[in-house]
PDB file of C-alpha atoms in Angstrom:
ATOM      1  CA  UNK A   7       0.000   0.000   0.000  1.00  0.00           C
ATOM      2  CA  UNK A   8       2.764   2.256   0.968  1.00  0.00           C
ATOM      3  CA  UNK A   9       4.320   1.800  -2.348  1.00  0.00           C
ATOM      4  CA  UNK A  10       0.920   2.122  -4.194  1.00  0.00           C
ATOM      5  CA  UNK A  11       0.833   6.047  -2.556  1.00  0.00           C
ATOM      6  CA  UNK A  12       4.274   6.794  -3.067  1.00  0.00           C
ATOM      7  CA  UNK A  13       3.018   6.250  -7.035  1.00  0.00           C
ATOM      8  CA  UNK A  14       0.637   8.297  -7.131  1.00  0.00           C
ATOM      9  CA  UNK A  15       2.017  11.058  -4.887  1.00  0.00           C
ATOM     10  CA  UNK A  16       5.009  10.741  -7.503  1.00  0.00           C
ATOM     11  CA  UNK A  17       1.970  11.078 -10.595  1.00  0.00           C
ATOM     12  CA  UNK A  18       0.492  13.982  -9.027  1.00  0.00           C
ATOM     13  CA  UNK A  19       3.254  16.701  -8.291  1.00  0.00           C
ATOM     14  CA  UNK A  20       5.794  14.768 -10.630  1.00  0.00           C
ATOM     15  CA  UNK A  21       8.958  14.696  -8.326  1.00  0.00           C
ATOM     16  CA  UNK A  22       9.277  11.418  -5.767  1.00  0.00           C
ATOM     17  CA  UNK A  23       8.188  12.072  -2.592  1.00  0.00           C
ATOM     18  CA  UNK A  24       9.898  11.023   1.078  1.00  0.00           C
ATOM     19  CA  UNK A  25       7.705   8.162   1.075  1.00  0.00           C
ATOM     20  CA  UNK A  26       8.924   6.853  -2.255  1.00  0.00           C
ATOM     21  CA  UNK A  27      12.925   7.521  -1.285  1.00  0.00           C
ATOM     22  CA  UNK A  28      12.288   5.708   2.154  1.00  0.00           C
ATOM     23  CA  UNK A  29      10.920   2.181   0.317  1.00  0.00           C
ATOM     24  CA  UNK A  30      14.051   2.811  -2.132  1.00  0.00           C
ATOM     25  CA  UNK A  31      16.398   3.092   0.793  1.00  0.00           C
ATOM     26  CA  UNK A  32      14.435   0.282   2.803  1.00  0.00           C
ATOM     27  CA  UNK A  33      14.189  -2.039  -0.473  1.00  0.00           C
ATOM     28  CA  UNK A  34      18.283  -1.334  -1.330  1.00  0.00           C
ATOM     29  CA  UNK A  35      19.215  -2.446   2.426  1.00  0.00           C
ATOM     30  CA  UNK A  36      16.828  -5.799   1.467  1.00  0.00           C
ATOM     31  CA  UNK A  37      19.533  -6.261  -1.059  1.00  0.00           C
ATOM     32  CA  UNK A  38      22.271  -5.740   0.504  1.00  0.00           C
ATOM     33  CA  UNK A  39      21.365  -7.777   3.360  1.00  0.00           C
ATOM     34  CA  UNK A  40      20.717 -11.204   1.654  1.00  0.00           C
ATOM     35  CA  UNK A  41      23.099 -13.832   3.002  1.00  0.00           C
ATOM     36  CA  UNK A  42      25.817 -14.974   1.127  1.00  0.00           C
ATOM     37  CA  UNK A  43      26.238 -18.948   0.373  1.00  0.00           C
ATOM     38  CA  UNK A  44      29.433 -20.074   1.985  1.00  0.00           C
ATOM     39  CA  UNK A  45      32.061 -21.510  -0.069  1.00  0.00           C
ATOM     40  CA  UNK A  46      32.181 -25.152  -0.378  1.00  0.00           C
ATOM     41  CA  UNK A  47      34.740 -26.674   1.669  1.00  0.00           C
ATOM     42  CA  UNK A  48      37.914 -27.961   0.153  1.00  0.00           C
ATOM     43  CA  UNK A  49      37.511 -31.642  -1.026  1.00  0.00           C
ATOM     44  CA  UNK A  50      40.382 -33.091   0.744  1.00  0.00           C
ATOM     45  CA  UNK A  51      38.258 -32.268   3.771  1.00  0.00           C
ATOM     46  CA  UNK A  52      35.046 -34.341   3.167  1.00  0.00           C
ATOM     47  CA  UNK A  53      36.303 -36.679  -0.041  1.00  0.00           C
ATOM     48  CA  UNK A  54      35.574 -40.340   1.023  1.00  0.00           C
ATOM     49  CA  UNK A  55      36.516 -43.913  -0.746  1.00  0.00           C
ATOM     50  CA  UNK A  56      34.486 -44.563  -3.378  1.00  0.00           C
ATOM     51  CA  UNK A  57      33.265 -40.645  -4.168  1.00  0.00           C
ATOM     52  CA  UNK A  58      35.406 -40.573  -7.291  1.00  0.00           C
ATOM     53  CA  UNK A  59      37.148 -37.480  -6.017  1.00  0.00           C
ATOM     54  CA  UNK A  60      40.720 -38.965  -6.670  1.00  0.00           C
ATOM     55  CA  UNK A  61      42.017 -40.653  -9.296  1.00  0.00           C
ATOM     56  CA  UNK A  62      41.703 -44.852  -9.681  1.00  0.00           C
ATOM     57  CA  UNK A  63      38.578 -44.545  -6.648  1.00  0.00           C
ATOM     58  CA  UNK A  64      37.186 -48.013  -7.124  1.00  0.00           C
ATOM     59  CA  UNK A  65      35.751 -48.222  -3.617  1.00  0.00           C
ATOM     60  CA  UNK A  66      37.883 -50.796  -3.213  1.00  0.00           C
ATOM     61  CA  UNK A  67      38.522 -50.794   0.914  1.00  0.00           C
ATOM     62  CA  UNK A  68      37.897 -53.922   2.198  1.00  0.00           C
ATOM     63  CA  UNK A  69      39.589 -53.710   5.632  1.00  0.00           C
ATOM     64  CA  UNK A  70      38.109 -49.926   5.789  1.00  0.00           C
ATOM     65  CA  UNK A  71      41.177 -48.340   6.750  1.00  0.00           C
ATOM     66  CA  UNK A  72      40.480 -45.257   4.841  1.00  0.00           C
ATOM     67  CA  UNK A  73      36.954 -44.358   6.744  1.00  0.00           C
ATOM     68  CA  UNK A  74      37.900 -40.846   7.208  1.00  0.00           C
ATOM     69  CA  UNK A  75      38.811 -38.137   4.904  1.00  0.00           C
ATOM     70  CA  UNK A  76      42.577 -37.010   7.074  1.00  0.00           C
ATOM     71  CA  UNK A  77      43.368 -40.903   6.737  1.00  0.00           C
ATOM     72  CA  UNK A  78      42.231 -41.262   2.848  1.00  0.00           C
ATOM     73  CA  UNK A  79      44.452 -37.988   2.314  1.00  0.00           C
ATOM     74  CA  UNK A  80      47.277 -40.040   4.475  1.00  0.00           C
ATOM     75  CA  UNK A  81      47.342 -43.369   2.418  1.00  0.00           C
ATOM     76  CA  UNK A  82      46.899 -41.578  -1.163  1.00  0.00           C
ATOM     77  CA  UNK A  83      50.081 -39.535  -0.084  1.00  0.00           C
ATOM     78  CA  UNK A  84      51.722 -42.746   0.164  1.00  0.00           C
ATOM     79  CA  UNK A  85      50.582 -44.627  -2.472  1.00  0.00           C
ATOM     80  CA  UNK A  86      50.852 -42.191  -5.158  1.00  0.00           C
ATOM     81  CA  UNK A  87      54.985 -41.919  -3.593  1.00  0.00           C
ATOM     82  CA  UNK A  88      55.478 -45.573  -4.301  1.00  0.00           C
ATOM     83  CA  UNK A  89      53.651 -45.479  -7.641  1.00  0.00           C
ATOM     84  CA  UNK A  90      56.029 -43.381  -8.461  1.00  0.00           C
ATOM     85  CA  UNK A  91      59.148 -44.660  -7.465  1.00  0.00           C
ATOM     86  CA  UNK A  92      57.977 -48.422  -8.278  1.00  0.00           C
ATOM     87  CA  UNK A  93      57.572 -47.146 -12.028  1.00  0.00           C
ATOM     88  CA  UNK A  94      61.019 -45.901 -11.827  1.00  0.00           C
ATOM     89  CA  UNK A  95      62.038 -49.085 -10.531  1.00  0.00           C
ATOM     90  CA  UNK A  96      60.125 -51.270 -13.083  1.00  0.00           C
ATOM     91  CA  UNK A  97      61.857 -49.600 -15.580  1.00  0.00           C
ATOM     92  CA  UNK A  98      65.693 -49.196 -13.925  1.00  0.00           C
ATOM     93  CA  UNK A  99      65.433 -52.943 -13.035  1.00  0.00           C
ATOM     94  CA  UNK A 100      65.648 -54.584 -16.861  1.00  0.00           C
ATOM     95  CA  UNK A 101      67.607 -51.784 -18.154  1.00  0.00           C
ATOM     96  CA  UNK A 102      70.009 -52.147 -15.649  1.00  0.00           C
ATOM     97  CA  UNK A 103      70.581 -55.744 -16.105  1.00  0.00           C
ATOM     98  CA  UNK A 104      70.451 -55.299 -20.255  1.00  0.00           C
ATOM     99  CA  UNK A 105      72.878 -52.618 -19.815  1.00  0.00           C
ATOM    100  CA  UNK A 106      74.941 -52.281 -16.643  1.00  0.00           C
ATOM    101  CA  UNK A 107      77.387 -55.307 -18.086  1.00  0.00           C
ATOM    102  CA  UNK A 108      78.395 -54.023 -22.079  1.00  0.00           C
ATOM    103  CA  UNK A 109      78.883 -50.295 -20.383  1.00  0.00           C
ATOM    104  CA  UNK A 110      81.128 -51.530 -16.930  1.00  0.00           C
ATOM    105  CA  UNK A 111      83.571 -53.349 -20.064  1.00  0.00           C
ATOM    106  CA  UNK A 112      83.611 -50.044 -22.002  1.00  0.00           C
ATOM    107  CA  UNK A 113      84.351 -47.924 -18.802  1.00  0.00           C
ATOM    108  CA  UNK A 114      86.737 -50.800 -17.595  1.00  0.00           C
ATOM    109  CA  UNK A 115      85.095 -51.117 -14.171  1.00  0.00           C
ATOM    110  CA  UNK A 116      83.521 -54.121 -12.942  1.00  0.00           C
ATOM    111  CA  UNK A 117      79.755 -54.535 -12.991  1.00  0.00           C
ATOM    112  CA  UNK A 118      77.124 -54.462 -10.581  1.00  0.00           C
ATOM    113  CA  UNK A 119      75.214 -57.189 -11.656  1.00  0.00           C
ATOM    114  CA  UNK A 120      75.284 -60.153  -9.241  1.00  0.00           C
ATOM    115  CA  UNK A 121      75.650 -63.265 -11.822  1.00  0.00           C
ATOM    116  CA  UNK A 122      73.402 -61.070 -14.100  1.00  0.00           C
ATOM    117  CA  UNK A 123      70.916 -59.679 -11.691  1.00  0.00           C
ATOM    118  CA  UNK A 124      70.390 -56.159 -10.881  1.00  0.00           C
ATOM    119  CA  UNK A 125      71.744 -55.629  -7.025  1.00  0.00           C
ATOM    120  CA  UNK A 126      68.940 -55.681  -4.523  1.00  0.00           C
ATOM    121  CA  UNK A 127      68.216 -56.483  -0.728  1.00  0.00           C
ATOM    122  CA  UNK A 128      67.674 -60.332  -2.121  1.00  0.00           C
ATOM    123  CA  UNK A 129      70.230 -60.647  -4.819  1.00  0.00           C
ATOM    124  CA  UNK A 130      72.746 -59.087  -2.826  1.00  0.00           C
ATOM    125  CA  UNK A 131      75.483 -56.425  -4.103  1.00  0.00           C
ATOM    126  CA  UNK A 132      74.231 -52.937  -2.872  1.00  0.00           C
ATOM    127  CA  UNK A 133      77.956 -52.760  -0.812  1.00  0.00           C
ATOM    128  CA  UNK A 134      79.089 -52.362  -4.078  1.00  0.00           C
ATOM    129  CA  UNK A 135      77.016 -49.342  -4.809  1.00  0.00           C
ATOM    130  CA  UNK A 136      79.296 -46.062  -4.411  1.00  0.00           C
ATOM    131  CA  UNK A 137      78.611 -44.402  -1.496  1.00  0.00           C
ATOM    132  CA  UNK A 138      78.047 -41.337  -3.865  1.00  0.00           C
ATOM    133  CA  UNK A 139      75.541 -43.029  -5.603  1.00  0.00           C
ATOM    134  CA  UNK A 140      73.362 -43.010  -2.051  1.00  0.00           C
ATOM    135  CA  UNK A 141      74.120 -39.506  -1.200  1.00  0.00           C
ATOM    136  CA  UNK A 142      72.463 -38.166  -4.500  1.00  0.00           C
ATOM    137  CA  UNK A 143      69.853 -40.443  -4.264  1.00  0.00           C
ATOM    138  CA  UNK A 144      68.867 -39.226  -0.480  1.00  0.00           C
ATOM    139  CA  UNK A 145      69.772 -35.123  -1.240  1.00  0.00           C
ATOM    140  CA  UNK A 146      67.295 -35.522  -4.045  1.00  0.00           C
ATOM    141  CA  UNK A 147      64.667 -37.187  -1.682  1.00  0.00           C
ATOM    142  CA  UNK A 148      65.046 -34.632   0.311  1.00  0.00           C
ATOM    143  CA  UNK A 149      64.781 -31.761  -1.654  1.00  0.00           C
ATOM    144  CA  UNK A 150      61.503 -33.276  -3.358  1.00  0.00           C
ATOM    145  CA  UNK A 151      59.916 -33.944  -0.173  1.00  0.00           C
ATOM    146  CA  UNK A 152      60.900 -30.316   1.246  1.00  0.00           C
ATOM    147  CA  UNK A 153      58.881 -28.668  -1.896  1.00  0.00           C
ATOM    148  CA  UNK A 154      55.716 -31.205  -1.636  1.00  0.00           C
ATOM    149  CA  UNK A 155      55.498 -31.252   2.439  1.00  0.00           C
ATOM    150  CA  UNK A 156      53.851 -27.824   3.306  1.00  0.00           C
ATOM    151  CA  UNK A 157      51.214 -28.791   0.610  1.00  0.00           C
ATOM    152  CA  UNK A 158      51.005 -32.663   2.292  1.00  0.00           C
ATOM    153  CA  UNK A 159      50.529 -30.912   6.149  1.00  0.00           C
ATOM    154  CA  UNK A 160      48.648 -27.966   5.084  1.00  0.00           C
ATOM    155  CA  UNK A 161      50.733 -25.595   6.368  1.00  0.00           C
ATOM    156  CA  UNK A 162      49.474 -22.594   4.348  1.00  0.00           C
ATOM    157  CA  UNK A 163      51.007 -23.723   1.160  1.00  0.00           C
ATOM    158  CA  UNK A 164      48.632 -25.314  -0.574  1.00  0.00           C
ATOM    159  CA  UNK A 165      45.936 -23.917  -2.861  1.00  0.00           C
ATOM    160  CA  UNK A 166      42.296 -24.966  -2.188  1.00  0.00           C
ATOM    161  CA  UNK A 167      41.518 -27.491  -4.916  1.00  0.00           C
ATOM    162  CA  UNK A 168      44.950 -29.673  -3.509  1.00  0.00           C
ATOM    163  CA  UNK A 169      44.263 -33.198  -3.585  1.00  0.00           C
ATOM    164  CA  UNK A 170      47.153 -36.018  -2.374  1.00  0.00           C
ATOM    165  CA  UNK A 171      49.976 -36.124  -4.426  1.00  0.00           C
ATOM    166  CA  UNK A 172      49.989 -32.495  -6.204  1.00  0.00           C
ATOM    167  CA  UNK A 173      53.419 -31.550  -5.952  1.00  0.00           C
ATOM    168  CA  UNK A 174      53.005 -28.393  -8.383  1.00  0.00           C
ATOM    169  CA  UNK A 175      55.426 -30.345 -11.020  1.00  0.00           C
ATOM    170  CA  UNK A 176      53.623 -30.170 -13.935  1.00  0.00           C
ATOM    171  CA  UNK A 177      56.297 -28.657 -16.800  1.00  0.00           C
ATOM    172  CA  UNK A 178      54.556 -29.954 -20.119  1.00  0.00           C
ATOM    173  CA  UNK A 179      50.809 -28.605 -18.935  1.00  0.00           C
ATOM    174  CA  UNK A 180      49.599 -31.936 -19.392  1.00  0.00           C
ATOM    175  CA  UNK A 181      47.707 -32.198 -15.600  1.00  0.00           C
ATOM    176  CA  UNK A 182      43.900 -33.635 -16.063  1.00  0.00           C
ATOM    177  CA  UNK A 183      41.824 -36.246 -15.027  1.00  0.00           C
ATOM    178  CA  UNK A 184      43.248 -38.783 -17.732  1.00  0.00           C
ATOM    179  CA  UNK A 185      46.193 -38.465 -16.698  1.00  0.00           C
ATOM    180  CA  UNK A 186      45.559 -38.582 -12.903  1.00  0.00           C
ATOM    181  CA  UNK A 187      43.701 -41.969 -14.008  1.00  0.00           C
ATOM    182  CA  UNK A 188      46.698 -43.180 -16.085  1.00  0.00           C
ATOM    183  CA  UNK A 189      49.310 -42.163 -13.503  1.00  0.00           C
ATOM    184  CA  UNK A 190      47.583 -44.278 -10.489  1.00  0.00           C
ATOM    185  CA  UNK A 191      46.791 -47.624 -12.481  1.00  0.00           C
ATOM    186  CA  UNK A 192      50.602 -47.662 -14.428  1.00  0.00           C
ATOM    187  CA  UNK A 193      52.095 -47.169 -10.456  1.00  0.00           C
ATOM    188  CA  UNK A 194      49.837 -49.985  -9.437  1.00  0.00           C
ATOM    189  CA  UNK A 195      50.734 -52.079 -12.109  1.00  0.00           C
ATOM    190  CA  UNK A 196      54.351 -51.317 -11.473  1.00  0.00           C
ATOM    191  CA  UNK A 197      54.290 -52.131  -7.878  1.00  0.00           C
ATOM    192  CA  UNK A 198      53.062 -55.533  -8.315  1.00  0.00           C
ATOM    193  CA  UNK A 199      55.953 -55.505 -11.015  1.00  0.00           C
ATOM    194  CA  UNK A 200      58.933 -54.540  -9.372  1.00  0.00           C
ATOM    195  CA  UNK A 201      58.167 -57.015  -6.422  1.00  0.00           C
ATOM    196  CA  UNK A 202      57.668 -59.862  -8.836  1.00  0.00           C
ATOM    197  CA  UNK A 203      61.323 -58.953 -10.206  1.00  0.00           C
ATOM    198  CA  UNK A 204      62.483 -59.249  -7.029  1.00  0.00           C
ATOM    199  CA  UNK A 205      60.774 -62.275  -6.189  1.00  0.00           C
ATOM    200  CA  UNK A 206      61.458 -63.980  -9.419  1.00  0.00           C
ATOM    201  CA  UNK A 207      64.851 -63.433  -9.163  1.00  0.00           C
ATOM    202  CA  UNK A 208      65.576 -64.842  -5.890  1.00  0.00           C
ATOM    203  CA  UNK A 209      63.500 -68.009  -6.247  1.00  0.00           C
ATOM    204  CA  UNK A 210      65.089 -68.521  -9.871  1.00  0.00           C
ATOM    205  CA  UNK A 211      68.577 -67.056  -9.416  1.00  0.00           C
ATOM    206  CA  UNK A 212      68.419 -65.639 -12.829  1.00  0.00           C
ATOM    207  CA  UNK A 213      67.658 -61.971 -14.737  1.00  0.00           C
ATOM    208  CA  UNK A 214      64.386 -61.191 -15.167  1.00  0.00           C
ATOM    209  CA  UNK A 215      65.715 -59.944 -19.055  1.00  0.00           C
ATOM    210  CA  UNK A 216      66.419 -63.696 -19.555  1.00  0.00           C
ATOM    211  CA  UNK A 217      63.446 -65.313 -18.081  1.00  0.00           C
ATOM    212  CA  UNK A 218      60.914 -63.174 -19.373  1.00  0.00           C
ATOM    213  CA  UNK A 219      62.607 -61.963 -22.477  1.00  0.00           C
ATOM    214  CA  UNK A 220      59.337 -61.514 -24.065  1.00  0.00           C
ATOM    215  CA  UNK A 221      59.165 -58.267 -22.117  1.00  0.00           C
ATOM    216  CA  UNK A 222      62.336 -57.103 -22.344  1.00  0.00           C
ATOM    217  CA  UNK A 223      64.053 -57.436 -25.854  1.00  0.00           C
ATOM    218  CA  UNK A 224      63.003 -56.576 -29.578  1.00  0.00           C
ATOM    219  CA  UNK A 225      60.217 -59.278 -29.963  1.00  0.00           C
ATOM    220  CA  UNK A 226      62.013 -60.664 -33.190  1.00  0.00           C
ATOM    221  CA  UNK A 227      65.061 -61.462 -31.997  1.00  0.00           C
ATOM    222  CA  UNK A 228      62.983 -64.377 -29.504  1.00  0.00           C
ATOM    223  CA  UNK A 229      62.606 -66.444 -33.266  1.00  0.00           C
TER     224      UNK A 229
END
């Protein structure tokens, strides 16, 4: 009604009248009032197994040791760090043993290999590893975990849309969902790998280049 009068006082004289600037003022403090949605929190914070949120999520949890998002966050951390280094492994294991032997003759040092077989806790022959070898090895552990660990503890470093296992490395652009995918299932794959190497070396005493060739050399030269 008020509005309704503030009309037609406006019609009559043709200027707006107190009335009409009061239910402008009231109706822009309405507006200006209206709650704001919050932000949706962060999806490390409420992700669960089985939501799809990270990469390879089958739902697969059968002893339900992920049941809370903190220890989900805690056991992607460390399996996306073993995917990793097993797929370095997978791939250092066989081209260590096709090549560590043809380059120690053309360097004229002896060879690591232990009667063929790349050196390893069962095999034997890390002693013979130079000590330098280990010390690069560790300073480079350490420097990647010193640029990833503010971003694993959340100590202000990380951006909101972090999930486990973003260490901001990303040079060619190629980060996306594919890829995530891709990254996860190879590292599974290649920790089942590199601990059949190891096992199938120990319980046969020979390479896994020469008992599994198949996998390891130009497929025509097993004819």
């Amino acid at each position: 009604p008020s509005a309704m009068l503030a009309l037609a006082v406006f019609a009559f004289s043709g200027r707006p009248s107190p009335l009409a600037l009061r239910s402008h003022a009231v109706m822009q403090e309405s507006v200006a009032e209206a709650p704001v949605a919050p932000p949706p929190p962060p999806a490390i914070s409420v992700m669960r197994v089985g939501d799809k949120t990270l990469a390879g999520d089958w739902g697969f949890d059968p002893l339900q040791l992920a049941d809370s998002s903190d220890k989900l966050a805690y056991y992607r951390e460390a399996e996306v760090k073993h995917a990793r280094l097993a797929m370095l492994a997978a791939a250092g294991w066989p081209v260590a043993e096709l090549v560590n032997a043809p380059l120690s003759k053309l360097l004229g040092v002896d060879t690591l290999l232990q009667d063929g077989r790349a050196p390893s806790i069962l095999n034997g022959g890390l002693g013979s590893v130079s000590l330098v070898y280990w010390v690069a090895i560790l300073g480079l552990a350490v420097f990647v975990e010193n640029k990833s660990i503010d971003m694993q503890l959340n100590t202000g470093a990380r951006s909101a849309d972090y999930l486990p296992g973003m260490i901001g490395f990303d040079p060619l652009k190629k980060d996306s969902p594919a890829m995530r995918a891709a990254e996860i299932l190879n590292g599974r794959i290649a920790m089942v790998a590199i601990t059949v190497f190891a096992l199938e070396e120990a319980f046969f005493r020979a390479p896994v280049v020469t008992e599994t060739p198949i996998f390891f050399k130009p497929f025509w030269t097993l004819f």
